[in-house]
Amino acid sequence: SFSTRQATAVLGRALVSSGRLAEGFAVLDGGDGVVDSHGDPREHLFSLTATANAAVQVGDTELAGVLLASTPSFSGGEQELVVGDTERAVAMALYKLQLGDSAGAVQVLLGLHHHLDGVVDPNGRSALALARAADGDIDAALVDADAVDQVGKASYLDRVFAGIARGLALGRRGDHAAAQAAFDQVRALADGTDDVVVAAITRLAD
């Protein structure tokens, strides 16, 4: 059932975050890019998205590329958002960032951002902050990072990405003391969780 798929996705992502990669990808229907396509198409898409996000999380661009190529992309416009659209847009954007395509990442996320019409989705907005910082749009990156911090429902991962974006933006602006303070803050936040993957990322960010 779809609820079972949701629970499985949460478990798989939790295992990956804790550093148990083989177990996590096994739970997420295998780490070879082959996700069971039988049954409800919605369940299949949800599994693809969850596994793609996990692949992006650990920097496996080969697997992420295979999975994302099998998922429909959100095109914006009048298209209605459905469950998983934000997650797929963020996974695609982070995948593009890992390939060095910061402008492509910004483009993906702006389509989502404009469709939300003023509603701050912390997942998408933190990724947009990171993409804009990488693309050199310093002022917009800082605005996005601050917007995430104002959302009570933002997860620790949203806040970590926003904090990394803030540190990168401040560093590119030349405010190195403030950048270091931002990176120190996100490292402390990551260290307060069991997410060893994001803890490692925060130590590479600066």
PDB file of N, CA and C in Angstrom, residues 99-185:
ATOM      1  N   LEU A  99      26.772  18.060 -10.228  1.00  0.00           N
ATOM      2  CA  LEU A  99      27.404  17.983 -11.552  1.00  0.00           C
ATOM      3  C   LEU A  99      28.021  19.319 -11.960  1.00  0.00           C
ATOM      4  N   GLY A 100      27.879  20.338 -11.096  1.00  0.00           N
ATOM      5  CA  GLY A 100      28.449  21.638 -11.385  1.00  0.00           C
ATOM      6  C   GLY A 100      27.543  22.566 -12.169  1.00  0.00           C
ATOM      7  N   ASP A 101      26.283  22.191 -12.330  1.00  0.00           N
ATOM      8  CA  ASP A 101      25.326  22.999 -13.102  1.00  0.00           C
ATOM      9  C   ASP A 101      24.471  23.824 -12.146  1.00  0.00           C
ATOM     10  N   SER A 102      25.052  24.864 -11.571  1.00  0.00           N
ATOM     11  CA  SER A 102      24.313  25.664 -10.590  1.00  0.00           C
ATOM     12  C   SER A 102      23.171  26.436 -11.245  1.00  0.00           C
ATOM     13  N   ALA A 103      23.380  26.918 -12.479  1.00  0.00           N
ATOM     14  CA  ALA A 103      22.315  27.648 -13.158  1.00  0.00           C
ATOM     15  C   ALA A 103      21.125  26.739 -13.432  1.00  0.00           C
ATOM     16  N   GLY A 104      21.391  25.495 -13.806  1.00  0.00           N
ATOM     17  CA  GLY A 104      20.313  24.530 -14.030  1.00  0.00           C
ATOM     18  C   GLY A 104      19.562  24.224 -12.759  1.00  0.00           C
ATOM     19  N   ALA A 105      20.298  24.145 -11.653  1.00  0.00           N
ATOM     20  CA  ALA A 105      19.656  23.886 -10.357  1.00  0.00           C
ATOM     21  C   ALA A 105      18.724  25.035  -9.978  1.00  0.00           C
ATOM     22  N   VAL A 106      19.188  26.254 -10.185  1.00  0.00           N
ATOM     23  CA  VAL A 106      18.353  27.426  -9.877  1.00  0.00           C
ATOM     24  C   VAL A 106      17.092  27.409 -10.730  1.00  0.00           C
ATOM     25  N   GLN A 107      17.230  27.085 -11.995  1.00  0.00           N
ATOM     26  CA  GLN A 107      16.081  27.072 -12.900  1.00  0.00           C
ATOM     27  C   GLN A 107      15.022  26.075 -12.449  1.00  0.00           C
ATOM     28  N   VAL A 108      15.452  24.879 -12.058  1.00  0.00           N
ATOM     29  CA  VAL A 108      14.516  23.867 -11.582  1.00  0.00           C
ATOM     30  C   VAL A 108      13.731  24.378 -10.378  1.00  0.00           C
ATOM     31  N   LEU A 109      14.430  24.975  -9.437  1.00  0.00           N
ATOM     32  CA  LEU A 109      13.800  25.386  -8.184  1.00  0.00           C
ATOM     33  C   LEU A 109      12.972  26.657  -8.323  1.00  0.00           C
ATOM     34  N   LEU A 110      13.345  27.525  -9.252  1.00  0.00           N
ATOM     35  CA  LEU A 110      12.539  28.726  -9.456  1.00  0.00           C
ATOM     36  C   LEU A 110      11.152  28.383  -9.993  1.00  0.00           C
ATOM     37  N   GLY A 111      11.078  27.345 -10.829  1.00  0.00           N
ATOM     38  CA  GLY A 111       9.774  26.919 -11.318  1.00  0.00           C
ATOM     39  C   GLY A 111       8.870  26.499 -10.179  1.00  0.00           C
ATOM     40  N   LEU A 112       9.430  25.760  -9.231  1.00  0.00           N
ATOM     41  CA  LEU A 112       8.675  25.348  -8.052  1.00  0.00           C
ATOM     42  C   LEU A 112       8.340  26.553  -7.175  1.00  0.00           C
ATOM     43  N   HIS A 113       9.334  27.410  -6.963  1.00  0.00           N
ATOM     44  CA  HIS A 113       9.155  28.572  -6.087  1.00  0.00           C
ATOM     45  C   HIS A 113       8.044  29.488  -6.600  1.00  0.00           C
ATOM     46  N   HIS A 114       8.036  29.768  -7.886  1.00  0.00           N
ATOM     47  CA  HIS A 114       7.018  30.653  -8.447  1.00  0.00           C
ATOM     48  C   HIS A 114       5.628  30.019  -8.368  1.00  0.00           C
ATOM     49  N   HIS A 115       5.576  28.700  -8.518  1.00  0.00           N
ATOM     50  CA  HIS A 115       4.281  28.024  -8.465  1.00  0.00           C
ATOM     51  C   HIS A 115       3.688  28.089  -7.053  1.00  0.00           C
ATOM     52  N   LEU A 116       4.558  28.108  -6.042  1.00  0.00           N
ATOM     53  CA  LEU A 116       4.083  28.155  -4.655  1.00  0.00           C
ATOM     54  C   LEU A 116       3.505  29.527  -4.304  1.00  0.00           C
ATOM     55  N   ASP A 117       3.832  30.535  -5.102  1.00  0.00           N
ATOM     56  CA  ASP A 117       3.182  31.851  -5.004  1.00  0.00           C
ATOM     57  C   ASP A 117       3.223  32.422  -3.591  1.00  0.00           C
ATOM     58  N   GLY A 118       4.430  32.558  -3.062  1.00  0.00           N
ATOM     59  CA  GLY A 118       4.596  33.210  -1.772  1.00  0.00           C
ATOM     60  C   GLY A 118       4.632  32.286  -0.573  1.00  0.00           C
ATOM     61  N   VAL A 119       4.205  31.045  -0.738  1.00  0.00           N
ATOM     62  CA  VAL A 119       4.271  30.078   0.358  1.00  0.00           C
ATOM     63  C   VAL A 119       5.705  29.563   0.462  1.00  0.00           C
ATOM     64  N   VAL A 120       6.283  29.649   1.652  1.00  0.00           N
ATOM     65  CA  VAL A 120       7.664  29.202   1.830  1.00  0.00           C
ATOM     66  C   VAL A 120       7.676  27.712   2.145  1.00  0.00           C
ATOM     67  N   ASP A 121       8.149  26.921   1.198  1.00  0.00           N
ATOM     68  CA  ASP A 121       8.387  25.503   1.442  1.00  0.00           C
ATOM     69  C   ASP A 121       9.856  25.380   1.848  1.00  0.00           C
ATOM     70  N   PRO A 122      10.140  25.036   3.110  1.00  0.00           N
ATOM     71  CA  PRO A 122      11.537  25.080   3.570  1.00  0.00           C
ATOM     72  C   PRO A 122      12.462  24.120   2.839  1.00  0.00           C
ATOM     73  N   ASN A 123      11.933  22.990   2.362  1.00  0.00           N
ATOM     74  CA  ASN A 123      12.750  22.039   1.626  1.00  0.00           C
ATOM     75  C   ASN A 123      13.231  22.664   0.313  1.00  0.00           C
ATOM     76  N   GLY A 124      12.273  23.149  -0.477  1.00  0.00           N
ATOM     77  CA  GLY A 124      12.628  23.764  -1.747  1.00  0.00           C
ATOM     78  C   GLY A 124      13.392  25.068  -1.579  1.00  0.00           C
ATOM     79  N   ARG A 125      13.034  25.863  -0.589  1.00  0.00           N
ATOM     80  CA  ARG A 125      13.663  27.181  -0.423  1.00  0.00           C
ATOM     81  C   ARG A 125      15.112  27.045   0.059  1.00  0.00           C
ATOM     82  N   SER A 126      15.398  26.064   0.917  1.00  0.00           N
ATOM     83  CA  SER A 126      16.780  25.876   1.371  1.00  0.00           C
ATOM     84  C   SER A 126      17.661  25.405   0.223  1.00  0.00           C
ATOM     85  N   ALA A 127      17.114  24.544  -0.634  1.00  0.00           N
ATOM     86  CA  ALA A 127      17.860  24.103  -1.805  1.00  0.00           C
ATOM     87  C   ALA A 127      18.085  25.260  -2.773  1.00  0.00           C
ATOM     88  N   LEU A 128      17.074  26.128  -2.906  1.00  0.00           N
ATOM     89  CA  LEU A 128      17.213  27.301  -3.767  1.00  0.00           C
ATOM     90  C   LEU A 128      18.294  28.236  -3.224  1.00  0.00           C
ATOM     91  N   ALA A 129      18.346  28.404  -1.912  1.00  0.00           N
ATOM     92  CA  ALA A 129      19.401  29.224  -1.310  1.00  0.00           C
ATOM     93  C   ALA A 129      20.777  28.661  -1.649  1.00  0.00           C
ATOM     94  N   LEU A 130      20.910  27.357  -1.551  1.00  0.00           N
ATOM     95  CA  LEU A 130      22.187  26.710  -1.845  1.00  0.00           C
ATOM     96  C   LEU A 130      22.551  26.868  -3.319  1.00  0.00           C
ATOM     97  N   ALA A 131      21.573  26.667  -4.204  1.00  0.00           N
ATOM     98  CA  ALA A 131      21.831  26.793  -5.636  1.00  0.00           C
ATOM     99  C   ALA A 131      22.203  28.227  -6.004  1.00  0.00           C
ATOM    100  N   ARG A 132      21.493  29.200  -5.425  1.00  0.00           N
ATOM    101  CA  ARG A 132      21.799  30.598  -5.723  1.00  0.00           C
ATOM    102  C   ARG A 132      23.173  30.998  -5.197  1.00  0.00           C
ATOM    103  N   ALA A 133      23.541  30.498  -4.017  1.00  0.00           N
ATOM    104  CA  ALA A 133      24.871  30.792  -3.489  1.00  0.00           C
ATOM    105  C   ALA A 133      25.950  30.234  -4.416  1.00  0.00           C
ATOM    106  N   ALA A 134      25.738  29.008  -4.885  1.00  0.00           N
ATOM    107  CA  ALA A 134      26.704  28.392  -5.801  1.00  0.00           C
ATOM    108  C   ALA A 134      26.766  29.135  -7.127  1.00  0.00           C
ATOM    109  N   ASP A 135      25.627  29.713  -7.535  1.00  0.00           N
ATOM    110  CA  ASP A 135      25.551  30.407  -8.820  1.00  0.00           C
ATOM    111  C   ASP A 135      25.989  31.874  -8.726  1.00  0.00           C
ATOM    112  N   GLY A 136      26.306  32.319  -7.506  1.00  0.00           N
ATOM    113  CA  GLY A 136      26.812  33.676  -7.335  1.00  0.00           C
ATOM    114  C   GLY A 136      25.759  34.728  -7.074  1.00  0.00           C
ATOM    115  N   ASP A 137      24.502  34.340  -6.888  1.00  0.00           N
ATOM    116  CA  ASP A 137      23.432  35.302  -6.599  1.00  0.00           C
ATOM    117  C   ASP A 137      23.370  35.487  -5.080  1.00  0.00           C
ATOM    118  N   ILE A 138      24.313  36.255  -4.563  1.00  0.00           N
ATOM    119  CA  ILE A 138      24.566  36.310  -3.125  1.00  0.00           C
ATOM    120  C   ILE A 138      23.377  36.864  -2.345  1.00  0.00           C
ATOM    121  N   ASP A 139      22.868  38.005  -2.761  1.00  0.00           N
ATOM    122  CA  ASP A 139      21.776  38.638  -2.009  1.00  0.00           C
ATOM    123  C   ASP A 139      20.540  37.740  -1.963  1.00  0.00           C
ATOM    124  N   ALA A 140      20.177  37.128  -3.097  1.00  0.00           N
ATOM    125  CA  ALA A 140      18.999  36.256  -3.138  1.00  0.00           C
ATOM    126  C   ALA A 140      19.214  35.022  -2.269  1.00  0.00           C
ATOM    127  N   ALA A 141      20.441  34.498  -2.265  1.00  0.00           N
ATOM    128  CA  ALA A 141      20.734  33.324  -1.436  1.00  0.00           C
ATOM    129  C   ALA A 141      20.534  33.636   0.038  1.00  0.00           C
ATOM    130  N   LEU A 142      20.969  34.816   0.463  1.00  0.00           N
ATOM    131  CA  LEU A 142      20.819  35.199   1.870  1.00  0.00           C
ATOM    132  C   LEU A 142      19.356  35.416   2.234  1.00  0.00           C
ATOM    133  N   VAL A 143      18.591  35.989   1.316  1.00  0.00           N
ATOM    134  CA  VAL A 143      17.149  36.170   1.556  1.00  0.00           C
ATOM    135  C   VAL A 143      16.474  34.810   1.709  1.00  0.00           C
ATOM    136  N   ASP A 144      16.822  33.871   0.828  1.00  0.00           N
ATOM    137  CA  ASP A 144      16.235  32.530   0.893  1.00  0.00           C
ATOM    138  C   ASP A 144      16.605  31.830   2.204  1.00  0.00           C
ATOM    139  N   ALA A 145      17.872  31.930   2.594  1.00  0.00           N
ATOM    140  CA  ALA A 145      18.320  31.277   3.830  1.00  0.00           C
ATOM    141  C   ALA A 145      17.581  31.852   5.037  1.00  0.00           C
ATOM    142  N   ASP A 146      17.420  33.167   5.068  1.00  0.00           N
ATOM    143  CA  ASP A 146      16.694  33.804   6.174  1.00  0.00           C
ATOM    144  C   ASP A 146      15.229  33.372   6.195  1.00  0.00           C
ATOM    145  N   ALA A 147      14.637  33.204   5.002  1.00  0.00           N
ATOM    146  CA  ALA A 147      13.231  32.789   4.920  1.00  0.00           C
ATOM    147  C   ALA A 147      13.041  31.404   5.530  1.00  0.00           C
ATOM    148  N   VAL A 148      13.995  30.510   5.286  1.00  0.00           N
ATOM    149  CA  VAL A 148      13.910  29.156   5.855  1.00  0.00           C
ATOM    150  C   VAL A 148      13.945  29.213   7.375  1.00  0.00           C
ATOM    151  N   ASP A 149      14.818  30.054   7.912  1.00  0.00           N
ATOM    152  CA  ASP A 149      14.948  30.160   9.370  1.00  0.00           C
ATOM    153  C   ASP A 149      13.674  30.662  10.040  1.00  0.00           C
ATOM    154  N   GLN A 150      12.809  31.337   9.282  1.00  0.00           N
ATOM    155  CA  GLN A 150      11.570  31.880   9.839  1.00  0.00           C
ATOM    156  C   GLN A 150      10.419  30.878   9.827  1.00  0.00           C
ATOM    157  N   VAL A 151      10.642  29.705   9.237  1.00  0.00           N
ATOM    158  CA  VAL A 151       9.579  28.704   9.114  1.00  0.00           C
ATOM    159  C   VAL A 151       9.704  27.693  10.247  1.00  0.00           C
ATOM    160  N   GLY A 152       8.706  27.646  11.087  1.00  0.00           N
ATOM    161  CA  GLY A 152       8.759  26.745  12.232  1.00  0.00           C
ATOM    162  C   GLY A 152       8.827  25.278  11.871  1.00  0.00           C
ATOM    163  N   LYS A 153       8.233  24.893  10.738  1.00  0.00           N
ATOM    164  CA  LYS A 153       8.202  23.482  10.348  1.00  0.00           C
ATOM    165  C   LYS A 153       9.458  23.039   9.605  1.00  0.00           C
ATOM    166  N   ALA A 154      10.430  23.942   9.430  1.00  0.00           N
ATOM    167  CA  ALA A 154      11.662  23.565   8.736  1.00  0.00           C
ATOM    168  C   ALA A 154      12.383  22.464   9.501  1.00  0.00           C
ATOM    169  N   SER A 155      12.842  21.450   8.783  1.00  0.00           N
ATOM    170  CA  SER A 155      13.566  20.341   9.400  1.00  0.00           C
ATOM    171  C   SER A 155      15.016  20.742   9.657  1.00  0.00           C
ATOM    172  N   TYR A 156      15.726  19.910  10.403  1.00  0.00           N
ATOM    173  CA  TYR A 156      17.141  20.205  10.644  1.00  0.00           C
ATOM    174  C   TYR A 156      17.907  20.219   9.321  1.00  0.00           C
ATOM    175  N   LEU A 157      17.502  19.372   8.381  1.00  0.00           N
ATOM    176  CA  LEU A 157      18.189  19.312   7.097  1.00  0.00           C
ATOM    177  C   LEU A 157      17.945  20.599   6.299  1.00  0.00           C
ATOM    178  N   ASP A 158      16.708  21.108   6.346  1.00  0.00           N
ATOM    179  CA  ASP A 158      16.412  22.395   5.709  1.00  0.00           C
ATOM    180  C   ASP A 158      17.305  23.486   6.295  1.00  0.00           C
ATOM    181  N   ARG A 159      17.422  23.496   7.611  1.00  0.00           N
ATOM    182  CA  ARG A 159      18.202  24.541   8.283  1.00  0.00           C
ATOM    183  C   ARG A 159      19.702  24.382   8.014  1.00  0.00           C
ATOM    184  N   VAL A 160      20.152  23.141   7.901  1.00  0.00           N
ATOM    185  CA  VAL A 160      21.562  22.911   7.568  1.00  0.00           C
ATOM    186  C   VAL A 160      21.870  23.429   6.165  1.00  0.00           C
ATOM    187  N   PHE A 161      21.022  23.079   5.190  1.00  0.00           N
ATOM    188  CA  PHE A 161      21.252  23.550   3.827  1.00  0.00           C
ATOM    189  C   PHE A 161      21.203  25.083   3.755  1.00  0.00           C
ATOM    190  N   ALA A 162      20.232  25.665   4.469  1.00  0.00           N
ATOM    191  CA  ALA A 162      20.146  27.129   4.492  1.00  0.00           C
ATOM    192  C   ALA A 162      21.392  27.737   5.126  1.00  0.00           C
ATOM    193  N   GLY A 163      21.882  27.114   6.187  1.00  0.00           N
ATOM    194  CA  GLY A 163      23.079  27.612   6.855  1.00  0.00           C
ATOM    195  C   GLY A 163      24.318  27.488   5.986  1.00  0.00           C
ATOM    196  N   ILE A 164      24.438  26.386   5.266  1.00  0.00           N
ATOM    197  CA  ILE A 164      25.570  26.228   4.341  1.00  0.00           C
ATOM    198  C   ILE A 164      25.492  27.292   3.251  1.00  0.00           C
ATOM    199  N   ALA A 165      24.274  27.504   2.734  1.00  0.00           N
ATOM    200  CA  ALA A 165      24.096  28.543   1.710  1.00  0.00           C
ATOM    201  C   ALA A 165      24.515  29.909   2.251  1.00  0.00           C
ATOM    202  N   ARG A 166      24.122  30.191   3.488  1.00  0.00           N
ATOM    203  CA  ARG A 166      24.474  31.479   4.096  1.00  0.00           C
ATOM    204  C   ARG A 166      26.001  31.608   4.209  1.00  0.00           C
ATOM    205  N   GLY A 167      26.644  30.549   4.678  1.00  0.00           N
ATOM    206  CA  GLY A 167      28.097  30.585   4.811  1.00  0.00           C
ATOM    207  C   GLY A 167      28.800  30.779   3.472  1.00  0.00           C
ATOM    208  N   LEU A 168      28.330  30.069   2.453  1.00  0.00           N
ATOM    209  CA  LEU A 168      28.920  30.217   1.120  1.00  0.00           C
ATOM    210  C   LEU A 168      28.722  31.624   0.577  1.00  0.00           C
ATOM    211  N   ALA A 169      27.510  32.151   0.751  1.00  0.00           N
ATOM    212  CA  ALA A 169      27.205  33.490   0.237  1.00  0.00           C
ATOM    213  C   ALA A 169      28.045  34.551   0.943  1.00  0.00           C
ATOM    214  N   LEU A 170      28.127  34.461   2.257  1.00  0.00           N
ATOM    215  CA  LEU A 170      28.921  35.435   3.007  1.00  0.00           C
ATOM    216  C   LEU A 170      30.392  35.334   2.651  1.00  0.00           C
ATOM    217  N   GLY A 171      30.873  34.105   2.447  1.00  0.00           N
ATOM    218  CA  GLY A 171      32.258  33.916   2.049  1.00  0.00           C
ATOM    219  C   GLY A 171      32.540  34.533   0.689  1.00  0.00           C
ATOM    220  N   ARG A 172      31.621  34.358  -0.249  1.00  0.00           N
ATOM    221  CA  ARG A 172      31.815  34.926  -1.582  1.00  0.00           C
ATOM    222  C   ARG A 172      31.714  36.447  -1.565  1.00  0.00           C
ATOM    223  N   ARG A 173      31.012  36.957  -0.566  1.00  0.00           N
ATOM    224  CA  ARG A 173      30.921  38.413  -0.412  1.00  0.00           C
ATOM    225  C   ARG A 173      32.186  38.970   0.232  1.00  0.00           C
ATOM    226  N   GLY A 174      32.979  38.108   0.851  1.00  0.00           N
ATOM    227  CA  GLY A 174      34.203  38.542   1.507  1.00  0.00           C
ATOM    228  C   GLY A 174      34.083  38.714   3.003  1.00  0.00           C
ATOM    229  N   ASP A 175      32.927  38.393   3.564  1.00  0.00           N
ATOM    230  CA  ASP A 175      32.709  38.511   5.006  1.00  0.00           C
ATOM    231  C   ASP A 175      33.058  37.169   5.649  1.00  0.00           C
ATOM    232  N   HIS A 176      34.355  36.931   5.782  1.00  0.00           N
ATOM    233  CA  HIS A 176      34.823  35.608   6.181  1.00  0.00           C
ATOM    234  C   HIS A 176      34.510  35.269   7.642  1.00  0.00           C
ATOM    235  N   ALA A 177      34.509  36.267   8.518  1.00  0.00           N
ATOM    236  CA  ALA A 177      34.186  35.995   9.922  1.00  0.00           C
ATOM    237  C   ALA A 177      32.732  35.541  10.065  1.00  0.00           C
ATOM    238  N   ALA A 178      31.826  36.230   9.376  1.00  0.00           N
ATOM    239  CA  ALA A 178      30.418  35.845   9.423  1.00  0.00           C
ATOM    240  C   ALA A 178      30.196  34.500   8.748  1.00  0.00           C
ATOM    241  N   ALA A 179      30.938  34.235   7.679  1.00  0.00           N
ATOM    242  CA  ALA A 179      30.826  32.943   6.998  1.00  0.00           C
ATOM    243  C   ALA A 179      31.259  31.815   7.930  1.00  0.00           C
ATOM    244  N   GLN A 180      32.360  32.021   8.632  1.00  0.00           N
ATOM    245  CA  GLN A 180      32.838  30.987   9.551  1.00  0.00           C
ATOM    246  C   GLN A 180      31.840  30.751  10.675  1.00  0.00           C
ATOM    247  N   ALA A 181      31.224  31.828  11.162  1.00  0.00           N
ATOM    248  CA  ALA A 181      30.218  31.690  12.216  1.00  0.00           C
ATOM    249  C   ALA A 181      29.018  30.889  11.711  1.00  0.00           C
ATOM    250  N   ALA A 182      28.624  31.112  10.452  1.00  0.00           N
ATOM    251  CA  ALA A 182      27.506  30.371   9.872  1.00  0.00           C
ATOM    252  C   ALA A 182      27.844  28.887   9.754  1.00  0.00           C
ATOM    253  N   PHE A 183      29.066  28.585   9.315  1.00  0.00           N
ATOM    254  CA  PHE A 183      29.470  27.182   9.196  1.00  0.00           C
ATOM    255  C   PHE A 183      29.581  26.511  10.564  1.00  0.00           C
ATOM    256  N   ASP A 184      30.066  27.242  11.552  1.00  0.00           N
ATOM    257  CA  ASP A 184      30.139  26.694  12.915  1.00  0.00           C
ATOM    258  C   ASP A 184      28.743  26.346  13.421  1.00  0.00           C
ATOM    259  N   GLN A 185      27.779  27.201  13.099  1.00  0.00           N
ATOM    260  CA  GLN A 185      26.401  26.978  13.550  1.00  0.00           C
ATOM    261  C   GLN A 185      25.812  25.722  12.913  1.00  0.00           C
TER     262      GLN A 185
END
